[in-house]
Amino acid sequence: MCQDAIIIGAGVIGNSIATELSRSGWRTLNVDKLKGAGQGSTGYSSGICRTMYSLLDSVKFAWEGFTYFENWEEHIGVQDPHGFAHLRRCGALVLRSEASQQFLDRVIASHDAVGLPYEYWEASDIATRMHFDLQSYGPQVRIDDDTFGEPKGKEIGGGVFFPMAGYVSDPMLAARNLQTASEATGRSDYLFGETVTAIRRESGRVAGISCASGLELDSPVVINVAGPHSAQVTKLAFLDPAENDMAIHTKPMRQEVAYVNPPPGVSWDEDGPGLICTDLDIGVYFRPEVGGKILVGSVEPQCDEAFHIFPDDPEAVYPGRELAALTDQWTNQVYRLALRMPSLHLPDSQSAQGCSACYDVTEDWVPIYDKSSLPGFYMAIGTSGNQFKNAGVVGRLMRELIEATEGGQDTDKKPLDFQLQRIPCGGSISSTTFSRKRQRLQTSGSVLG
Ligand SMILES: Cc1cc2nc3c(=O)[nH]c(=O)nc-3n(C[C@H](O)[C@H](O)[C@H](O)COP(=O)(O)OP(=O)(O)OC[C@H]3O[C@@H](n4cnc5c(N)ncnc54)[C@H](O)[C@@H]3O)c2cc1C
């Protein structure tokens, strides 16, 4: 097959770009070193879809992205024998504490600006409904600190509930659905188990890729959607780093996610009261997980810096590899949840459940969706642990950006005015928000974006 665009990566975002481009008439080829769609970082995603971000543009973008998962089967548009990924819309609660005040102020201002709903919940209602201990324990410390678990003499001041939130509990299936959608166009192909080792140039622009097997494939457009491997792929495109004009960079960051049983007598299953909860006071987020469990992730409290590993090789976290095993990060996350849920049973090391995986982080935790200084080479990278939810809308943004650029528009000088077509407030976002050349943006500095 002769392709108009090669997409490096077949995660949820690589597949979404393939869907959009192939629906628009492009012949695409996704190349992935793994054996199937979504088996990279997508497969480990917590799949939370929420609109709470620090930046107004990110709020609008996430709302637009949410509508794709709300209408997933319609978006996929064809039957998929694998079944369909499902968004469970349970809403998200952000607990009010000193640690969350600044973030919440910005989120609420943005939600007011675009007309997104939210509700204030009283602390007493939260305690009754969620069985939470609402003492404040922040600023958070690690469990090896003698003061861990000592209340700070303050109470959590209730919470803010955002109904436009939920989670997709099988993110890998979402990627597979998008593969089905793009293949249904008859213009989209996939090459699995093949590693891209070089990006070839001809006459000052991209000419194609070379693979580990010796295979050479030609294409005038190559898109880096390599997730936590994105920095490696960027290096393939710019053997001379001086030619690369990126002001924002990406690197893999190791993370752990825990799965625990809820406290006895408290149901967190699909039909129970479980919702997504962001608790900056104890430094974790959590949500219901299939099998009646609770999934617990980190919101990167400052005291955890020692846990943050940025491996040269993101595959070091893959099962059986040197950074795969659960560590003290897992233990800290679970003990922190136990501060909020005092009757939580703490699993011992034999029954610990969880996973390790890598985010692909930027300096400001905002992704890069852009062209590059090498004509024909594009990037959808730096997704910073928070872009699963945007997979649908990123596909369209990248298609419009690529079509504008290949059509002669210099989007550095005349940025794309990306129209929000699916949300009531409408309007647009400038592609400069996700530019590789942007100044570092003021965000939460964490996975919350
Ligand atoms: C633990 C965890 C929790 C998360 N939770 C959330 C959440 O709750 N909500 C949210 O919105 N987002 C979340 N995210 C982020 C979200 O999952 C990612 O932003 C998204 O899945 C990235 O998709 P992708 O397609 O860009 O990358 P990936 O899924 O990583 O796909 C990249 C693919 O590129 C392939 N590849 C790399 N290099 C090469 C090469 N040289 N040759 C061939 N193939 C190559 C890899 O094998 C991989 O399959 C989370 C991420 C993690 C890790």
Short mmCIF file of C-alpha atoms and ligand atoms in Angstrom, two decimals:
data_model
loop_
_atom_site.label_atom_id
_atom_site.label_comp_id
_atom_site.label_asym_id
_atom_site.label_seq_id
_atom_site.Cartn_x
_atom_site.Cartn_y
_atom_site.Cartn_z
CA MET A 1 0.00 0.00 0.00
CA CYS A 2 1.20 3.50 -0.79
CA GLN A 3 0.38 5.88 2.06
CA ASP A 4 -0.20 9.61 2.28
CA ALA A 5 0.62 9.63 6.00
CA ILE A 6 2.51 7.30 8.32
CA ILE A 7 1.45 7.48 11.95
CA ILE A 8 4.05 6.22 14.42
CA GLY A 9 1.98 4.64 17.20
CA ALA A 10 -1.38 2.88 17.40
CA GLY A 11 -2.54 4.07 20.81
CA VAL A 12 -5.86 5.81 21.28
CA ILE A 13 -4.54 9.07 19.82
CA GLY A 14 -2.66 7.53 16.89
CA ASN A 15 -5.82 5.62 15.99
CA SER A 16 -8.01 8.68 16.30
CA ILE A 17 -5.75 10.58 13.91
CA ALA A 18 -5.92 7.63 11.50
CA THR A 19 -9.73 7.67 11.70
CA GLU A 20 -9.99 11.38 10.96
CA LEU A 21 -7.42 11.41 8.17
CA SER A 22 -8.76 8.31 6.43
CA ARG A 23 -12.33 9.63 6.64
CA SER A 24 -11.03 12.73 4.93
CA GLY A 25 -9.56 10.73 2.03
CA TRP A 26 -5.98 10.15 3.24
CA ARG A 27 -4.39 6.72 2.91
CA THR A 28 -2.85 6.11 6.32
CA LEU A 29 -0.54 3.53 7.86
CA ASN A 30 -0.09 3.18 11.63
CA VAL A 31 3.16 1.46 12.59
CA ASP A 32 3.47 0.13 16.13
CA LYS A 33 6.17 -1.98 17.75
CA LEU A 34 3.57 -3.71 19.94
CA LYS A 35 1.17 -6.43 18.80
CA GLY A 36 -2.11 -4.53 18.75
CA ALA A 37 -3.95 -1.25 19.19
CA GLY A 38 -3.77 0.51 22.56
CA GLN A 39 -1.23 -1.85 24.12
CA GLY A 40 1.14 1.00 25.04
CA SER A 41 0.36 3.62 27.67
CA THR A 42 -3.28 3.77 26.52
CA GLY A 43 -3.85 0.27 27.90
CA TYR A 44 -2.84 1.42 31.41
CA SER A 45 -4.86 4.63 31.37
CA SER A 46 -7.29 5.40 34.17
CA GLY A 47 -9.57 6.60 31.38
CA ILE A 48 -11.01 9.50 33.35
CA CYS A 49 -12.93 12.01 31.26
CA ARG A 50 -13.39 15.34 33.04
CA THR A 51 -13.56 19.02 32.20
CA MET A 52 -11.64 20.34 35.22
CA TYR A 53 -8.40 21.88 33.94
CA SER A 54 -6.47 25.02 34.90
CA LEU A 55 -6.71 26.65 31.47
CA LEU A 56 -9.92 27.83 29.82
CA ASP A 57 -8.84 26.39 26.45
CA SER A 58 -8.20 23.00 28.07
CA VAL A 59 -11.66 23.07 29.67
CA LYS A 60 -13.32 23.75 26.32
CA PHE A 61 -11.19 21.18 24.54
CA ALA A 62 -11.99 18.52 27.16
CA TRP A 63 -15.71 19.27 26.92
CA GLU A 64 -15.57 18.85 23.14
CA GLY A 65 -13.56 15.64 23.71
CA PHE A 66 -16.13 14.37 26.22
CA THR A 67 -18.88 14.48 23.59
CA TYR A 68 -17.03 11.89 21.49
CA PHE A 69 -17.07 9.35 24.31
CA GLU A 70 -20.68 10.25 25.13
CA ASN A 71 -21.61 9.30 21.56
CA TRP A 72 -18.94 6.67 21.06
CA GLU A 73 -20.78 4.11 18.91
CA GLU A 74 -22.05 6.89 16.68
CA HIS A 75 -18.52 8.25 16.35
CA ILE A 76 -17.12 4.82 15.46
CA GLY A 77 -19.93 4.54 12.94
CA VAL A 78 -19.61 0.81 12.17
CA GLN A 79 -20.18 -2.41 14.09
CA ASP A 80 -17.14 -3.67 15.95
CA PRO A 81 -16.95 -7.40 16.75
CA HIS A 82 -14.75 -6.51 19.75
CA GLY A 83 -17.65 -4.62 21.38
CA PHE A 84 -17.56 -0.94 22.25
CA ALA A 85 -15.77 1.04 24.93
CA HIS A 86 -18.25 2.59 27.32
CA LEU A 87 -18.18 5.88 29.18
CA ARG A 88 -19.65 5.50 32.65
CA ARG A 89 -20.84 9.00 33.48
CA CYS A 90 -20.60 9.11 37.28
CA GLY A 91 -19.44 12.72 37.80
CA ALA A 92 -16.35 13.93 39.63
CA LEU A 93 -15.94 15.49 43.06
CA VAL A 94 -13.04 17.78 43.94
CA LEU A 95 -12.61 18.11 47.70
CA ARG A 96 -12.07 21.67 48.94
CA SER A 97 -8.86 22.12 50.87
CA GLU A 98 -5.96 24.55 51.00
CA ALA A 99 -4.21 22.39 48.44
CA SER A 100 -7.10 22.51 45.95
CA GLN A 101 -8.21 26.13 46.41
CA GLN A 102 -6.18 27.71 43.61
CA PHE A 103 -6.97 24.93 41.14
CA LEU A 104 -10.68 25.06 41.98
CA ASP A 105 -10.83 28.85 41.67
CA ARG A 106 -9.50 28.61 38.13
CA VAL A 107 -11.70 25.65 37.21
CA ILE A 108 -14.85 27.34 38.50
CA ALA A 109 -14.06 30.59 36.66
CA SER A 110 -13.64 28.63 33.42
CA HIS A 111 -16.79 26.61 33.99
CA ASP A 112 -18.73 29.83 34.60
CA ALA A 113 -17.25 31.33 31.43
CA VAL A 114 -18.49 28.49 29.21
CA GLY A 115 -21.65 27.50 31.09
CA LEU A 116 -20.49 24.10 32.31
CA PRO A 117 -22.48 22.89 35.33
CA TYR A 118 -21.13 22.20 38.84
CA GLU A 119 -22.59 21.97 42.36
CA TYR A 120 -21.27 22.72 45.83
CA TRP A 121 -21.55 19.77 48.21
CA GLU A 122 -21.59 20.24 51.98
CA ALA A 123 -18.96 18.38 54.00
CA SER A 124 -21.67 16.64 56.04
CA ASP A 125 -23.36 15.32 52.87
CA ILE A 126 -20.04 14.02 51.57
CA ALA A 127 -19.26 12.32 54.89
CA THR A 128 -22.64 10.54 54.87
CA ARG A 129 -22.71 9.61 51.23
CA MET A 130 -19.06 8.67 50.77
CA HIS A 131 -18.18 7.45 54.29
CA PHE A 132 -15.16 9.79 54.26
CA ASP A 133 -13.15 11.05 57.21
CA LEU A 134 -13.04 14.76 56.36
CA GLN A 135 -10.14 15.91 58.51
CA SER A 136 -7.41 17.73 56.62
CA TYR A 137 -4.04 15.97 56.41
CA GLY A 138 -2.27 18.35 54.04
CA PRO A 139 0.33 19.38 53.14
CA GLN A 140 0.90 15.73 52.37
CA VAL A 141 3.96 13.87 53.62
CA ARG A 142 5.25 10.40 52.82
CA ILE A 143 4.43 7.45 55.04
CA ASP A 144 8.05 7.22 56.21
CA ASP A 145 7.59 10.67 57.80
CA ASP A 146 6.72 10.47 61.52
CA THR A 147 3.93 12.99 61.05
CA PHE A 148 2.12 10.94 58.38
CA GLY A 149 -1.55 10.56 59.24
CA GLU A 150 -1.62 13.36 61.81
CA PRO A 151 -4.64 15.60 61.21
CA LYS A 152 -3.67 19.24 60.76
CA GLY A 153 -6.52 20.57 62.88
CA LYS A 154 -8.63 21.67 59.91
CA GLU A 155 -11.57 20.15 58.09
CA ILE A 156 -12.20 19.59 54.38
CA GLY A 157 -14.56 22.40 53.38
CA GLY A 158 -16.98 20.29 51.35
CA GLY A 159 -16.48 19.75 47.66
CA VAL A 160 -17.41 20.79 44.17
CA PHE A 161 -19.20 18.19 42.06
CA PHE A 162 -18.83 18.24 38.27
CA PRO A 163 -21.52 16.13 36.57
CA MET A 164 -19.81 16.25 33.15
CA ALA A 165 -17.31 13.54 34.06
CA GLY A 166 -16.92 9.79 33.92
CA TYR A 167 -14.48 7.10 32.96
CA VAL A 168 -13.87 4.52 30.27
CA SER A 169 -12.83 1.32 32.00
CA ASP A 170 -11.40 -0.33 28.91
CA PRO A 171 -9.19 2.27 27.24
CA MET A 172 -7.49 -0.34 25.06
CA LEU A 173 -10.88 -1.23 23.58
CA ALA A 174 -11.42 2.45 22.73
CA ALA A 175 -8.20 2.36 20.69
CA ARG A 176 -9.34 -0.88 19.02
CA ASN A 177 -12.70 0.69 18.15
CA LEU A 178 -10.91 3.56 16.43
CA GLN A 179 -8.82 1.08 14.45
CA THR A 180 -12.06 -0.57 13.31
CA ALA A 181 -13.43 2.85 12.33
CA SER A 182 -10.39 3.81 10.30
CA GLU A 183 -10.13 0.40 8.61
CA ALA A 184 -13.78 0.69 7.61
CA THR A 185 -12.83 3.55 5.29
CA GLY A 186 -10.78 1.13 3.18
CA ARG A 187 -7.93 3.65 3.20
CA SER A 188 -6.28 2.74 6.47
CA ASP A 189 -3.72 0.05 7.23
CA TYR A 190 -1.81 -1.17 10.29
CA LEU A 191 1.62 -2.66 10.74
CA PHE A 192 2.14 -4.19 14.19
CA GLY A 193 5.30 -5.64 15.69
CA GLU A 194 7.48 -3.25 13.69
CA THR A 195 9.76 -0.63 15.28
CA VAL A 196 10.48 2.63 13.50
CA THR A 197 14.25 3.22 13.67
CA ALA A 198 14.76 6.13 11.29
CA ILE A 199 12.88 9.01 9.72
CA ARG A 200 14.14 9.62 6.22
CA ARG A 201 14.38 13.00 4.48
CA GLU A 202 14.59 14.07 0.88
CA SER A 203 14.96 17.61 -0.44
CA GLY A 204 14.45 19.16 2.99
CA ARG A 205 11.26 17.35 3.93
CA VAL A 206 10.11 14.02 5.30
CA ALA A 207 10.31 11.15 2.82
CA GLY A 208 9.39 8.14 4.95
CA ILE A 209 10.56 5.78 7.66
CA SER A 210 12.90 2.85 8.11
CA CYS A 211 12.03 -0.04 10.40
CA ALA A 212 14.06 -2.44 12.53
CA SER A 213 13.30 -5.31 10.12
CA GLY A 214 14.90 -3.39 7.26
CA LEU A 215 11.55 -2.39 5.80
CA GLU A 216 11.52 1.07 4.22
CA LEU A 217 8.24 2.90 3.73
CA ASP A 218 7.73 6.13 1.82
CA SER A 219 5.37 8.90 2.80
CA PRO A 220 5.38 12.71 2.53
CA VAL A 221 3.83 12.99 6.00
CA VAL A 222 5.00 11.26 9.19
CA ILE A 223 3.28 11.88 12.53
CA ASN A 224 4.90 11.23 15.90
CA VAL A 225 2.21 9.73 18.16
CA ALA A 226 4.61 7.50 20.05
CA GLY A 227 3.34 8.23 23.57
CA PRO A 228 6.13 7.93 26.18
CA HIS A 229 8.56 7.10 23.33
CA SER A 230 7.90 10.47 21.71
CA ALA A 231 11.26 11.99 22.69
CA GLN A 232 13.03 9.02 21.07
CA VAL A 233 11.07 9.53 17.85
CA THR A 234 11.74 13.28 17.91
CA LYS A 235 15.46 12.42 18.01
CA LEU A 236 15.04 10.21 14.94
CA ALA A 237 13.62 13.18 13.05
CA PHE A 238 16.30 15.61 14.23
CA LEU A 239 19.69 13.94 14.16
CA ASP A 240 21.04 17.48 14.49
CA PRO A 241 19.17 18.88 17.54
CA ALA A 242 19.97 22.44 16.41
CA GLU A 243 17.40 21.97 13.63
CA ASN A 244 14.62 21.30 16.13
CA ASP A 245 12.82 24.49 17.22
CA MET A 246 10.69 22.95 20.01
CA ALA A 247 10.56 25.16 23.12
CA ILE A 248 8.49 22.56 25.01
CA HIS A 249 9.87 19.05 25.39
CA THR A 250 8.61 15.60 26.33
CA LYS A 251 9.93 12.84 28.53
CA PRO A 252 8.57 9.58 29.95
CA MET A 253 7.55 9.68 33.61
CA ARG A 254 6.88 6.50 35.55
CA GLN A 255 3.60 6.21 37.47
CA GLU A 256 1.84 3.60 39.57
CA VAL A 257 -1.87 2.97 39.88
CA ALA A 258 -3.35 0.86 42.69
CA TYR A 259 -6.54 -1.23 42.75
CA VAL A 260 -7.99 -1.89 46.20
CA ASN A 261 -11.18 -3.30 47.66
CA PRO A 262 -13.53 -0.68 49.12
CA PRO A 263 -14.07 -0.52 52.88
CA PRO A 264 -16.39 -3.29 54.13
CA GLY A 265 -20.05 -2.44 53.63
CA VAL A 266 -19.32 0.38 51.18
CA SER A 267 -20.26 -0.38 47.60
CA TRP A 268 -18.08 1.13 44.88
CA ASP A 269 -19.32 -1.02 42.06
CA GLU A 270 -20.95 0.13 38.84
CA ASP A 271 -24.34 0.54 40.49
CA GLY A 272 -23.05 2.00 43.75
CA PRO A 273 -22.46 5.61 44.76
CA GLY A 274 -18.85 5.55 43.63
CA LEU A 275 -17.67 8.56 41.68
CA ILE A 276 -14.38 10.09 40.61
CA CYS A 277 -12.76 11.98 43.46
CA THR A 278 -9.79 14.33 43.29
CA ASP A 279 -8.33 14.90 46.73
CA LEU A 280 -5.32 17.22 46.69
CA ASP A 281 -5.26 17.26 50.50
CA ILE A 282 -4.10 13.63 50.54
CA GLY A 283 -2.49 13.77 47.08
CA VAL A 284 -4.54 11.16 45.20
CA TYR A 285 -7.36 10.74 42.73
CA PHE A 286 -9.60 7.69 42.83
CA ARG A 287 -12.52 6.22 40.96
CA PRO A 288 -14.61 3.04 40.84
CA GLU A 289 -12.94 0.20 38.94
CA VAL A 290 -14.51 -2.89 37.40
CA GLY A 291 -14.96 -5.75 39.85
CA GLY A 292 -16.16 -3.41 42.59
CA LYS A 293 -12.66 -2.11 43.26
CA ILE A 294 -11.30 1.40 43.74
CA LEU A 295 -8.56 2.64 41.40
CA VAL A 296 -6.10 5.03 43.10
CA GLY A 297 -3.66 7.28 41.25
CA SER A 298 -1.39 10.15 42.22
CA VAL A 299 -1.79 13.90 41.75
CA GLU A 300 1.95 14.33 42.34
CA PRO A 301 2.15 15.91 45.81
CA GLN A 302 5.49 17.67 46.24
CA CYS A 303 6.72 15.21 48.86
CA ASP A 304 6.63 12.41 46.25
CA GLU A 305 9.37 13.86 44.08
CA ALA A 306 11.70 11.05 45.13
CA PHE A 307 9.32 8.53 43.50
CA HIS A 308 9.36 10.27 40.16
CA ILE A 309 11.50 8.36 37.72
CA PHE A 310 12.06 9.53 34.15
CA PRO A 311 13.45 6.38 32.52
CA ASP A 312 15.58 6.65 29.38
CA ASP A 313 13.70 3.64 28.09
CA PRO A 314 9.93 3.81 28.74
CA GLU A 315 9.72 0.06 28.14
CA ALA A 316 11.52 -0.48 31.46
CA VAL A 317 8.02 -0.38 33.04
CA TYR A 318 6.64 -3.16 30.82
CA PRO A 319 5.73 -6.42 32.62
CA GLY A 320 8.82 -8.38 33.66
CA ARG A 321 11.17 -5.43 33.15
CA GLU A 322 13.31 -3.68 35.78
CA LEU A 323 10.85 -0.86 36.61
CA ALA A 324 7.66 -2.92 36.45
CA ALA A 325 7.33 -3.92 40.11
CA LEU A 326 5.11 -1.90 42.44
CA THR A 327 7.06 0.21 44.93
CA ASP A 328 6.60 2.58 47.88
CA GLN A 329 4.68 4.87 45.54
CA TRP A 330 1.88 2.30 45.47
CA THR A 331 2.00 1.94 49.27
CA ASN A 332 1.87 5.70 49.80
CA GLN A 333 -1.14 6.07 47.51
CA VAL A 334 -3.06 3.32 49.27
CA TYR A 335 -2.22 4.58 52.78
CA ARG A 336 -3.32 8.06 51.75
CA LEU A 337 -6.67 6.74 50.58
CA ALA A 338 -6.98 5.05 53.97
CA LEU A 339 -6.78 8.49 55.62
CA ARG A 340 -9.98 9.41 53.81
CA MET A 341 -11.51 5.91 54.21
CA PRO A 342 -10.33 4.78 57.65
CA SER A 343 -11.94 1.33 57.42
CA LEU A 344 -10.18 0.52 54.14
CA HIS A 345 -8.43 -2.86 54.35
CA LEU A 346 -4.77 -2.40 53.54
CA PRO A 347 -3.62 -5.19 51.22
CA ASP A 348 -0.37 -6.93 52.13
CA SER A 349 2.44 -7.30 49.64
CA GLN A 350 1.02 -10.66 48.46
CA SER A 351 -2.35 -9.22 47.50
CA ALA A 352 -1.23 -5.82 46.20
CA GLN A 353 -2.83 -5.07 42.85
CA GLY A 354 -1.84 -2.31 40.51
CA CYS A 355 0.22 -1.41 37.49
CA SER A 356 3.14 0.74 36.51
CA ALA A 357 3.21 2.72 33.28
CA CYS A 358 4.65 5.90 31.84
CA TYR A 359 3.10 9.26 31.11
CA ASP A 360 4.66 11.33 28.34
CA VAL A 361 5.04 14.65 30.17
CA THR A 362 5.84 18.19 29.06
CA GLU A 363 7.21 20.94 31.28
CA ASP A 364 3.71 22.43 31.78
CA TRP A 365 1.63 19.22 31.59
CA VAL A 366 -0.10 20.49 28.44
CA PRO A 367 0.27 18.39 25.26
CA ILE A 368 1.91 19.39 21.98
CA TYR A 369 -0.31 19.10 18.90
CA ASP A 370 1.68 20.73 16.13
CA LYS A 371 3.80 20.59 13.01
CA SER A 372 7.59 20.77 13.37
CA SER A 373 10.49 22.62 11.80
CA LEU A 374 10.92 19.62 9.45
CA PRO A 375 8.28 19.93 6.70
CA GLY A 376 5.98 16.91 6.68
CA PHE A 377 6.84 15.86 10.26
CA TYR A 378 4.04 16.40 12.81
CA MET A 379 3.57 15.59 16.48
CA ALA A 380 0.73 14.70 18.87
CA ILE A 381 2.80 14.12 21.98
CA GLY A 382 3.38 15.17 25.59
CA THR A 383 -0.08 14.00 26.59
CA SER A 384 0.99 14.28 30.25
CA GLY A 385 -1.31 11.65 31.72
CA ASN A 386 -4.42 13.64 30.84
CA GLN A 387 -5.32 13.31 27.16
CA PHE A 388 -7.12 9.97 26.83
CA LYS A 389 -10.35 11.92 27.19
CA ASN A 390 -9.42 14.12 24.24
CA ALA A 391 -8.58 11.36 21.78
CA GLY A 392 -11.64 12.04 19.60
CA VAL A 393 -11.14 15.77 19.31
CA VAL A 394 -7.35 15.50 18.93
CA GLY A 395 -7.91 13.41 15.80
CA ARG A 396 -9.86 16.26 14.22
CA LEU A 397 -7.45 18.95 15.42
CA MET A 398 -4.48 17.09 13.93
CA ARG A 399 -6.29 16.48 10.65
CA GLU A 400 -7.17 20.17 10.31
CA LEU A 401 -3.66 21.22 11.27
CA ILE A 402 -2.04 18.83 8.80
CA GLU A 403 -4.45 19.74 5.99
CA ALA A 404 -3.92 23.46 6.60
CA THR A 405 -0.14 23.09 6.67
CA GLU A 406 0.06 20.82 3.64
CA GLY A 407 -2.27 23.28 1.91
CA GLY A 408 0.32 26.02 2.36
CA GLN A 409 -0.72 27.75 5.62
CA ASP A 410 2.16 28.52 7.98
CA THR A 411 0.42 27.75 11.26
CA ASP A 412 3.31 29.26 13.23
CA LYS A 413 2.52 32.65 11.69
CA LYS A 414 -1.22 32.16 11.15
CA PRO A 415 -2.36 29.68 13.80
CA LEU A 416 -5.29 27.40 13.20
CA ASP A 417 -8.57 28.71 14.58
CA PHE A 418 -9.98 25.38 15.73
CA GLN A 419 -13.79 25.52 15.85
CA LEU A 420 -15.59 23.78 18.70
CA GLN A 421 -18.50 22.18 16.87
CA ARG A 422 -20.11 19.95 19.47
CA ILE A 423 -20.50 21.99 22.65
CA PRO A 424 -23.19 24.60 23.35
CA CYS A 425 -20.76 27.49 23.99
CA GLY A 426 -19.18 26.98 20.56
CA GLY A 427 -16.30 29.31 19.74
CA SER A 428 -12.78 28.29 18.90
CA ILE A 429 -9.35 27.54 20.31
CA SER A 430 -6.14 28.81 18.80
CA SER A 431 -3.67 26.08 17.94
CA THR A 432 -1.02 28.17 19.76
CA THR A 433 -2.27 26.66 23.06
CA PHE A 434 -0.74 23.34 22.01
CA SER A 435 2.20 24.78 20.10
CA ARG A 436 5.68 23.27 20.34
CA LYS A 437 7.02 26.84 20.47
CA ARG A 438 4.81 28.17 23.27
CA GLN A 439 6.02 29.72 26.49
CA ARG A 440 5.47 27.38 29.41
CA LEU A 441 1.80 27.73 30.49
CA GLN A 442 0.66 28.34 34.08
CA THR A 443 -1.09 25.13 35.09
CA SER A 444 -1.43 22.94 38.18
CA GLY A 445 1.99 21.44 37.38
CA SER A 446 0.48 17.99 37.81
CA VAL A 447 -1.56 15.41 35.93
CA LEU A 448 -4.59 17.66 36.49
CA GLY A 449 -3.21 19.93 33.76
C1 LIG B 1 -1.26 5.26 34.32
C2 LIG B 1 -1.93 6.23 33.39
C3 LIG B 1 -3.15 6.79 33.74
C4 LIG B 1 -3.76 7.71 32.88
N1 LIG B 1 -4.99 8.20 33.21
C5 LIG B 1 -5.62 9.05 32.37
C6 LIG B 1 -6.92 9.52 32.68
O1 LIG B 1 -7.50 9.14 33.70
N2 LIG B 1 -7.51 10.38 31.81
C7 LIG B 1 -6.89 10.82 30.69
O2 LIG B 1 -7.48 11.62 29.95
N3 LIG B 1 -5.65 10.38 30.35
C8 LIG B 1 -5.02 9.50 31.17
N4 LIG B 1 -3.78 9.02 30.85
C9 LIG B 1 -3.14 9.51 29.63
C10 LIG B 1 -3.63 8.80 28.39
O3 LIG B 1 -3.79 7.44 28.64
C11 LIG B 1 -2.63 9.05 27.28
O4 LIG B 1 -2.55 10.45 27.07
C12 LIG B 1 -3.03 8.38 25.97
O5 LIG B 1 -3.39 7.04 26.16
C13 LIG B 1 -1.86 8.47 24.99
O6 LIG B 1 -2.21 7.79 23.81
P1 LIG B 1 -1.17 7.75 22.62
O7 LIG B 1 -1.85 7.08 21.50
O8 LIG B 1 -0.62 9.11 22.40
O9 LIG B 1 0.08 6.91 23.20
P2 LIG B 1 0.29 5.35 23.48
O10 LIG B 1 -0.95 4.67 23.86
O11 LIG B 1 1.44 5.25 24.42
O12 LIG B 1 0.72 4.79 22.06
C14 LIG B 1 1.99 5.03 21.53
C15 LIG B 1 2.37 3.81 20.74
O13 LIG B 1 3.54 4.11 19.99
C16 LIG B 1 4.27 2.91 19.86
N5 LIG B 1 5.66 3.26 19.54
C17 LIG B 1 6.48 4.06 20.24
N6 LIG B 1 7.67 4.18 19.62
C18 LIG B 1 7.59 3.45 18.49
C19 LIG B 1 8.50 3.17 17.43
N7 LIG B 1 9.74 3.69 17.39
N8 LIG B 1 8.09 2.34 16.44
C20 LIG B 1 6.85 1.80 16.45
N9 LIG B 1 5.95 2.04 17.44
C21 LIG B 1 6.31 2.86 18.44
C22 LIG B 1 4.14 2.25 21.22
O14 LIG B 1 4.36 0.87 21.14
C23 LIG B 1 2.70 2.61 21.61
O15 LIG B 1 1.80 1.57 21.34
C24 LIG B 1 -3.14 8.09 31.67
C25 LIG B 1 -1.91 7.51 31.31
C26 LIG B 1 -1.32 6.58 32.14
C27 LIG B 1 -0.01 5.97 31.74
#
